[in-house]
């Protein structure tokens, strides 16, 4: 715990926000700037002192810094503010996202088998679209996030938009020309239930993130944790459709996102976005007829009345001015001018 410490004489640690396998996350304030704006400080603090774990943690930490620097220019990815090494400790300073993570909205129950909050189909469509929009920018950099889950998806207070956080597990994809015998195996990273088989085996791909997004969507629809959903004993596909009523169009998209065989999924966020775009447009068009017609009618009547009143007033004003001019006495032609 480093609460009360000021890093680099600038970032004062206020409180602990959370901790994971490789580090701790703190709320801090920047004392070099006016009004001391708040920020997030991540401290590298592996839970093991084994050389392999320490080396892996340092590598992932530096990689997160590099990718946040490039990706943080996106409006819905936290901006990297500083990368600090001090007294043999490593820190990342990031933009603070005011809001809450989606695990708070899902409200997952503690008892196994019970349901959490279920989103409407329209809400799930919009959620998938929002996540995939951010992920497209990540995938365009040939980067895999590798840990997409509700707790790494923040809903920003200012505009209710989704923000993707925690890039500590990101991995860049290299071309096969760099590795003639195939891409080397990586350290398996991710959260059970949201991780596809190829990522568990150390061979993540862009579509591994698509699998995670699909599982987030299924969890939002069903209210059930991904790891609690059964799988087909033959195909190993996730069995979820019987748990909720959903349109065939959305069900087909989710099924393709979470296929066991990675070759059968959407291969990138851009491809998945193209598939879900028609559902987003359809959701918007269905929303228009649901507006309160009686309120619209009242507004139109009010506007019509105001228009008629304005015309009546203008006409009468014209007549009144004409009468006033007619009533004015005509100067006598024989009247002598006043000297």
JSON list of C-alpha atoms in Angstrom, two decimals, residues 215 217-218 221-222 224 229-230 237-244 246-247 250-255 258:
[
{"chain": "A", "resi": 215, "resn": "UNK", "atom": "CA", "xyz": [-19.98, -13.51, -24.08]},
{"chain": "A", "resi": 217, "resn": "UNK", "atom": "CA", "xyz": [-23.59, -9.69, -24.77]},
{"chain": "A", "resi": 218, "resn": "UNK", "atom": "CA", "xyz": [-24.93, -13.13, -23.81]},
{"chain": "A", "resi": 221, "resn": "UNK", "atom": "CA", "xyz": [-29.22, -10.90, -22.22]},
{"chain": "A", "resi": 222, "resn": "UNK", "atom": "CA", "xyz": [-29.42, -13.90, -19.89]},
{"chain": "A", "resi": 224, "resn": "UNK", "atom": "CA", "xyz": [-25.93, -15.56, -16.25]},
{"chain": "A", "resi": 229, "resn": "UNK", "atom": "CA", "xyz": [-23.45, -21.61, -19.17]},
{"chain": "A", "resi": 230, "resn": "UNK", "atom": "CA", "xyz": [-23.27, -25.25, -20.36]},
{"chain": "A", "resi": 237, "resn": "UNK", "atom": "CA", "xyz": [-20.44, -24.57, -28.45]},
{"chain": "A", "resi": 238, "resn": "UNK", "atom": "CA", "xyz": [-22.00, -22.43, -25.70]},
{"chain": "A", "resi": 239, "resn": "UNK", "atom": "CA", "xyz": [-25.66, -23.32, -25.01]},
{"chain": "A", "resi": 240, "resn": "UNK", "atom": "CA", "xyz": [-27.56, -20.15, -24.17]},
{"chain": "A", "resi": 241, "resn": "UNK", "atom": "CA", "xyz": [-30.54, -19.56, -26.52]},
{"chain": "A", "resi": 242, "resn": "UNK", "atom": "CA", "xyz": [-33.01, -21.50, -24.37]},
{"chain": "A", "resi": 243, "resn": "UNK", "atom": "CA", "xyz": [-32.36, -19.11, -21.47]},
{"chain": "A", "resi": 244, "resn": "UNK", "atom": "CA", "xyz": [-33.89, -16.02, -23.10]},
{"chain": "A", "resi": 246, "resn": "UNK", "atom": "CA", "xyz": [-34.26, -13.14, -28.55]},
{"chain": "A", "resi": 247, "resn": "UNK", "atom": "CA", "xyz": [-34.67, -12.30, -32.22]},
{"chain": "A", "resi": 250, "resn": "UNK", "atom": "CA", "xyz": [-29.27, -11.04, -32.84]},
{"chain": "A", "resi": 251, "resn": "UNK", "atom": "CA", "xyz": [-29.01, -14.71, -31.82]},
{"chain": "A", "resi": 252, "resn": "UNK", "atom": "CA", "xyz": [-27.23, -15.54, -35.08]},
{"chain": "A", "resi": 253, "resn": "UNK", "atom": "CA", "xyz": [-24.72, -12.71, -34.58]},
{"chain": "A", "resi": 254, "resn": "UNK", "atom": "CA", "xyz": [-23.98, -13.73, -30.99]},
{"chain": "A", "resi": 255, "resn": "UNK", "atom": "CA", "xyz": [-23.63, -17.38, -32.01]},
{"chain": "A", "resi": 258, "resn": "UNK", "atom": "CA", "xyz": [-18.71, -17.10, -29.71]}
]
